[in-house]
CSV table of C-alpha atoms and ligand atoms in Angstrom, one decimal:
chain,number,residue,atom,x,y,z
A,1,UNK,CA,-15.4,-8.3,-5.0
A,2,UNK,CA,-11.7,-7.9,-3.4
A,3,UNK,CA,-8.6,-7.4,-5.4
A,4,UNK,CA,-5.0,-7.1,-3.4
A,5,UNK,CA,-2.0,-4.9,-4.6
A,6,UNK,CA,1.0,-6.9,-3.7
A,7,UNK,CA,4.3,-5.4,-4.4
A,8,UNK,CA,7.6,-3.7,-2.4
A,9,UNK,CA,7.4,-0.2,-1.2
A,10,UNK,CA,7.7,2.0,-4.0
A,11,UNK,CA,5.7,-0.3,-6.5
A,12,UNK,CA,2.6,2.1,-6.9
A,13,UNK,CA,0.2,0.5,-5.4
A,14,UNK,CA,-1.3,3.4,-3.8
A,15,UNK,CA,-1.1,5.6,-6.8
A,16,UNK,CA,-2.9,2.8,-9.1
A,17,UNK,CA,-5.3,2.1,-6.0
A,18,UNK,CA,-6.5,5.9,-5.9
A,19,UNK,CA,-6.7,6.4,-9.5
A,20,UNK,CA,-8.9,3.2,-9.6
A,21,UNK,CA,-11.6,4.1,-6.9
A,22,UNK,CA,-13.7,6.2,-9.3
A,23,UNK,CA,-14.0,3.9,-12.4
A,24,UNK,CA,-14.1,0.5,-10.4
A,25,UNK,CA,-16.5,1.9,-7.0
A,26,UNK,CA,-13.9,-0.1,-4.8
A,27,UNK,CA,-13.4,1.0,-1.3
A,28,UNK,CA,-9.3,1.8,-1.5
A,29,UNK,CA,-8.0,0.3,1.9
A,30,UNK,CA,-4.6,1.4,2.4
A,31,UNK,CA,-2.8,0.2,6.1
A,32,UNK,CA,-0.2,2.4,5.4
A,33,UNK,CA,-2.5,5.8,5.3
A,34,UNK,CA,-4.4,4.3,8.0
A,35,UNK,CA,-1.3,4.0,9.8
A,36,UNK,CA,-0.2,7.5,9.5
A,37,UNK,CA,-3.7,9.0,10.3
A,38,UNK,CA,-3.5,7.2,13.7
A,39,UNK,CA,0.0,8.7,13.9
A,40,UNK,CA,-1.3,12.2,13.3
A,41,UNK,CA,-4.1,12.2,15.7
A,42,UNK,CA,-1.6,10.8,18.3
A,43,UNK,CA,-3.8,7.8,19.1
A,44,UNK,CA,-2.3,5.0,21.5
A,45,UNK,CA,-1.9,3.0,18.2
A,46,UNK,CA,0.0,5.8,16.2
A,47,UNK,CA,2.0,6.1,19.1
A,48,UNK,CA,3.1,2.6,18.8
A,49,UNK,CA,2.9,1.8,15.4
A,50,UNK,CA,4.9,5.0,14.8
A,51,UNK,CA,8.0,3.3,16.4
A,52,UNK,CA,8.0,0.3,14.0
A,53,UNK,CA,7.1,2.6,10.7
A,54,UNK,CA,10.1,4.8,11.5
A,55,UNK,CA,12.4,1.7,11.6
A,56,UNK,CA,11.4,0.4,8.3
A,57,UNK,CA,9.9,-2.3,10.2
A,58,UNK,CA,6.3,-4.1,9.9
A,59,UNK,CA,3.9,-2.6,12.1
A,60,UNK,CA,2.7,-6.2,14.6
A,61,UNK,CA,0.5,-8.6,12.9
A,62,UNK,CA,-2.2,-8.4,16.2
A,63,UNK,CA,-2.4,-4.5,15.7
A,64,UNK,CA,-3.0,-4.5,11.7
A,65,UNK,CA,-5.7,-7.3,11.7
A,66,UNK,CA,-7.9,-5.3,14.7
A,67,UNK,CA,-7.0,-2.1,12.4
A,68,UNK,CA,-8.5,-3.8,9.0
A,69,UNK,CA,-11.2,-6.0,11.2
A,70,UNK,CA,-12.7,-2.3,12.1
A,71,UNK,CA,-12.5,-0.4,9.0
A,72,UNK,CA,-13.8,-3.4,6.9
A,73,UNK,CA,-16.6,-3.7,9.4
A,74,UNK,CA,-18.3,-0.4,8.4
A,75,UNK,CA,-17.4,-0.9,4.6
A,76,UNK,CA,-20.1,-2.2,1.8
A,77,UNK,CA,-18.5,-2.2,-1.2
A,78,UNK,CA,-15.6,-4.2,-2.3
A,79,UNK,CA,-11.9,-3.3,-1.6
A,80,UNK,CA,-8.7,-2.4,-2.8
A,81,UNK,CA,-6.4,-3.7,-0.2
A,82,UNK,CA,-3.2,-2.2,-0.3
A,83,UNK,CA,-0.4,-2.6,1.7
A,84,UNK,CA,-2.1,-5.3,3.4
A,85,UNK,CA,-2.3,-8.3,3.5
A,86,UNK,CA,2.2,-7.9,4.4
A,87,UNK,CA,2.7,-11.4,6.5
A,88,UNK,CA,1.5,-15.1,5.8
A,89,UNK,CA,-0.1,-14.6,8.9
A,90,UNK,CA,-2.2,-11.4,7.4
A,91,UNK,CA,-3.4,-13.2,4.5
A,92,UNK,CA,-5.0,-16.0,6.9
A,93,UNK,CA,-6.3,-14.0,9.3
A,94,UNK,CA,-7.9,-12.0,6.2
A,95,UNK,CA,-9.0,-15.6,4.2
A,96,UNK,CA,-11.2,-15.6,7.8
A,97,UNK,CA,-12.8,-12.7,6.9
A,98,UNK,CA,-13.7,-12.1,3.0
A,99,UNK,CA,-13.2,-13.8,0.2
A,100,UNK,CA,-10.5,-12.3,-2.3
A,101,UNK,CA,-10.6,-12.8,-6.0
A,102,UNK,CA,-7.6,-11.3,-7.1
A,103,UNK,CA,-4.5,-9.9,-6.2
A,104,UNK,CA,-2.5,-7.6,-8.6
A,105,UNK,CA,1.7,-8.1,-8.2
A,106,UNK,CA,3.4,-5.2,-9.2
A,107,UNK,CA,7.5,-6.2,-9.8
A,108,UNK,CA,10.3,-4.0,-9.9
A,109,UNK,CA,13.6,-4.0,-8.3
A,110,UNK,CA,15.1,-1.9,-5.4
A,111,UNK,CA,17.0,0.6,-7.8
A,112,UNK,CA,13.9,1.5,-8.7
A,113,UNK,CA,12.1,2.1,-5.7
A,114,UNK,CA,15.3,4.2,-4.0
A,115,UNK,CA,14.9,6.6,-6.9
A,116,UNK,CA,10.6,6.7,-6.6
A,117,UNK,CA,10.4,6.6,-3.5
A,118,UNK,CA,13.5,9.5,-3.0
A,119,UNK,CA,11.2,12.0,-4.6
A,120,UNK,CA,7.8,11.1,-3.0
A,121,UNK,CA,6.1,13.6,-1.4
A,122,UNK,CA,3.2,13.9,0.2
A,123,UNK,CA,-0.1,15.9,1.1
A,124,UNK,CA,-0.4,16.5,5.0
A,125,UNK,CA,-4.1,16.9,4.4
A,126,UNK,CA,-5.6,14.8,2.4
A,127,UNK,CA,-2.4,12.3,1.7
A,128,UNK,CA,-2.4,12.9,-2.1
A,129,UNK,CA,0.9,10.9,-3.6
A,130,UNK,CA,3.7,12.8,-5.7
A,131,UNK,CA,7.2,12.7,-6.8
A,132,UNK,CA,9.4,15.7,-7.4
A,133,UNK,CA,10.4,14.4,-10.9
A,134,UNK,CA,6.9,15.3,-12.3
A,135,UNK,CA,5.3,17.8,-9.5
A,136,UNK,CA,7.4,21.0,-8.2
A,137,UNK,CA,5.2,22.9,-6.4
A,138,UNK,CA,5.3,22.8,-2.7
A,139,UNK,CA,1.2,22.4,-1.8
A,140,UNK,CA,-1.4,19.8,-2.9
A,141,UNK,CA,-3.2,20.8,-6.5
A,142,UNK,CA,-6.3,18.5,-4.7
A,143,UNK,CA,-6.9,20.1,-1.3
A,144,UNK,CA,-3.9,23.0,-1.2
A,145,UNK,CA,-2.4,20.9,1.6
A,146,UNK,CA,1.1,21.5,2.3
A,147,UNK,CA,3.3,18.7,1.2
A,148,UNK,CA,6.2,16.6,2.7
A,149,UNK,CA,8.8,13.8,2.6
A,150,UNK,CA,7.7,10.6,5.0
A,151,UNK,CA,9.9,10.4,8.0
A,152,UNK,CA,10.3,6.6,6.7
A,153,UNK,CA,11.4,7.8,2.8
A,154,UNK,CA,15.3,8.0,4.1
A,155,UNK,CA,17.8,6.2,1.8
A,156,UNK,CA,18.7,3.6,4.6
A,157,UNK,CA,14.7,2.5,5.8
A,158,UNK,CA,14.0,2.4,2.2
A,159,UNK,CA,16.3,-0.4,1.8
A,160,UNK,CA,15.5,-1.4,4.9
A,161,UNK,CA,11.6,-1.9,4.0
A,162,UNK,CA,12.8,-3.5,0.6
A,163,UNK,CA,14.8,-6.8,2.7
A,164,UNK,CA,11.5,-6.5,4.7
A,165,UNK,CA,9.2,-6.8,1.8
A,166,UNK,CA,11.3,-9.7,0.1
A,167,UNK,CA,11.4,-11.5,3.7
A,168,UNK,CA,8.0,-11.3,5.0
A,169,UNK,CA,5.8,-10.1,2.5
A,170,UNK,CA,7.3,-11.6,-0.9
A,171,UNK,CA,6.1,-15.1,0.0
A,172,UNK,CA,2.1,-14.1,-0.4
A,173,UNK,CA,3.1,-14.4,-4.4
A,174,UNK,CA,3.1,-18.2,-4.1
A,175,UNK,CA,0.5,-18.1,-1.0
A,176,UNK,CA,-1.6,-16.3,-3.2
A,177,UNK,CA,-0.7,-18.4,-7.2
A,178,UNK,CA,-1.3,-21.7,-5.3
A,179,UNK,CA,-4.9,-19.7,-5.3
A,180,UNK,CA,-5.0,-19.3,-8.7
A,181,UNK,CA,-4.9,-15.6,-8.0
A,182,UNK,CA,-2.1,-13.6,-9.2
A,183,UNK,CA,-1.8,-11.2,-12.3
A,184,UNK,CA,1.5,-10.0,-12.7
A,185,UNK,CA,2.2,-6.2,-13.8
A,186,UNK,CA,5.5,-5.0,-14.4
A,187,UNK,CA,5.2,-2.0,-12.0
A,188,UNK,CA,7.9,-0.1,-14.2
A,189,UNK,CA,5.4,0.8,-17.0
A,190,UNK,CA,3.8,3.4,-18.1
A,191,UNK,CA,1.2,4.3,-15.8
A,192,UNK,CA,-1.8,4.7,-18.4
A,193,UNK,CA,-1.0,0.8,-18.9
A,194,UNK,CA,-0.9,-0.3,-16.4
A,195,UNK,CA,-4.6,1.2,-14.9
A,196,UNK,CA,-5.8,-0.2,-18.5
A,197,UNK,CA,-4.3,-3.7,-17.6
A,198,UNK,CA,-5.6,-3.5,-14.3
A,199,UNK,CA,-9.5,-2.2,-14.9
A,200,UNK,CA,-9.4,-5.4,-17.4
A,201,UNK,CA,-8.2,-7.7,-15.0
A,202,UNK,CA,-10.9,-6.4,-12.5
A,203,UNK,CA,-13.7,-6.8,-15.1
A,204,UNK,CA,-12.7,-9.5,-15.8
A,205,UNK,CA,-13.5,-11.5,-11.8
A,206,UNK,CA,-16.4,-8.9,-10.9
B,1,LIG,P1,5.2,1.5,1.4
B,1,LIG,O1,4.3,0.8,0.5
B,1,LIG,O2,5.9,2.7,0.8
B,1,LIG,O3,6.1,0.7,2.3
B,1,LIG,P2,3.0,2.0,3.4
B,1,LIG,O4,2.4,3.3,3.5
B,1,LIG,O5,2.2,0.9,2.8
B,1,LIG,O6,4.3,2.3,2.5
B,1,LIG,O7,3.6,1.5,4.8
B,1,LIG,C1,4.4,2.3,5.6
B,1,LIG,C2,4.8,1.5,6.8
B,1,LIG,O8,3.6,1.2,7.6
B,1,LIG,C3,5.4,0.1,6.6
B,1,LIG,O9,6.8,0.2,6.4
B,1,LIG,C4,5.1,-0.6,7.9
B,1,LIG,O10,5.9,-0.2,8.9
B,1,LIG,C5,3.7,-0.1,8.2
B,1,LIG,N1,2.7,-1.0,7.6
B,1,LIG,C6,1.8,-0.6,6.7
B,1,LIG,N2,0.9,-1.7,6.4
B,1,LIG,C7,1.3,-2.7,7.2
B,1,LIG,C8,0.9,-4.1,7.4
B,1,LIG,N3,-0.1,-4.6,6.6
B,1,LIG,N4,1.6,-4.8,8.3
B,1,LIG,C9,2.6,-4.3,9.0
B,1,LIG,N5,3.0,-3.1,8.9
B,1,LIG,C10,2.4,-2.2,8.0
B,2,LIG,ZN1,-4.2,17.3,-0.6
């Protein structure tokens, strides 16, 4: 059982993804996270991937797939992709290897995800998501990690990420309806909703 969180940068997927791992016992597969933690153990792949990130730019196709190929290869239960697949050329290379049975879009529009994704912070440790409009403090009330802003949450690269997203990744909506696969979930709700909406949805293809 795979379910895919499509959406622009900002949308929640990673929030919704986490706070769905316990009650659903999905793997949560997150590029992004993956991404960084190459980054902070200054592998050859953080060290390339980490020019693209910081441009607001899509990390190359090549790299991601061997990246997911890996992980998934050492991972029983079912997924929560997220942040992945990002091309037309993901999604394929992913229909090679699992089946997917549905894929969550979460819409909202790029005022939206300046303002989120202005105030995200996050956990150095253990990568814990939060947003200064409902979290002050400056360490992680999970691991007491010290927090930060991503070198890519700028202003500009956010905007950036969001032409990106309606460019390259946008089109996996209709890849992914002429599937028959898409539940859509206005990403603006409230978040209590929205897991409801989505645990129902997963339910409902297990
Ligand atoms: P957000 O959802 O806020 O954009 P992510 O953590 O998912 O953040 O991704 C951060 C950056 O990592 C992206 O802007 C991109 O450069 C890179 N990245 C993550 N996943 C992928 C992917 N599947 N394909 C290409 N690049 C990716
Ligand atoms: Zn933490």
């Amino acid at each position: 059982m795979n379910v895919i969180f499509l959406g622009p940068p900002g949308a929640g997927k990673g929030t919704l993804a986490s706070r769905l791992v316990a009650s659903t016992g999905l793997d949560h597969l997150s590029t992004g996270d993956m991404l960084r933690e190459e980054i902070k153990n200054n592998t050859e792949l953080g060290k390339e991937a980490k020019q693209y990130i910081d441009e607001g730019k899509l990390v190359p196709d090549t790299l991601i797939i061997d990246m997911v190929k890996q992980r998934l290869s050492h991972t029983k239960a079912g997924v929560m992709f997220d942040g992945f697949p990002r091309t037309v050329a993901q999604a394929k290379a992913l229909d090679g290897i699992t089946t997917i049975d549905a894929v969550i879009n979460l819409s909202t529009t790029v005022n939206v995800v300046i303002d989120r994704i202005g105030g995200r912070r996050l956990c150095k440790q253990c990568g814990a998501v939060y947003n200064v409009s409902w979290y002050s403090k400056s360490l992680c009330e999970k691991c007491g990690g010290e927090l930060y802003t991503r070198a890519d949450d700028t202003e500009e690269t956010i905007k950036k990420r969001f032409d990106v997203y309606l460019a390259e990744t946008a089109p996996l909506i209709d890849y992914y309806r002429d599937k028959q696969l898409v539940h859509d979930i206005d990403a603006n709700g409230d978040i209590q909703e929205k897991i409801d909406a989505i645990s129902a949805i997963i339910e409902s293809v297990k």
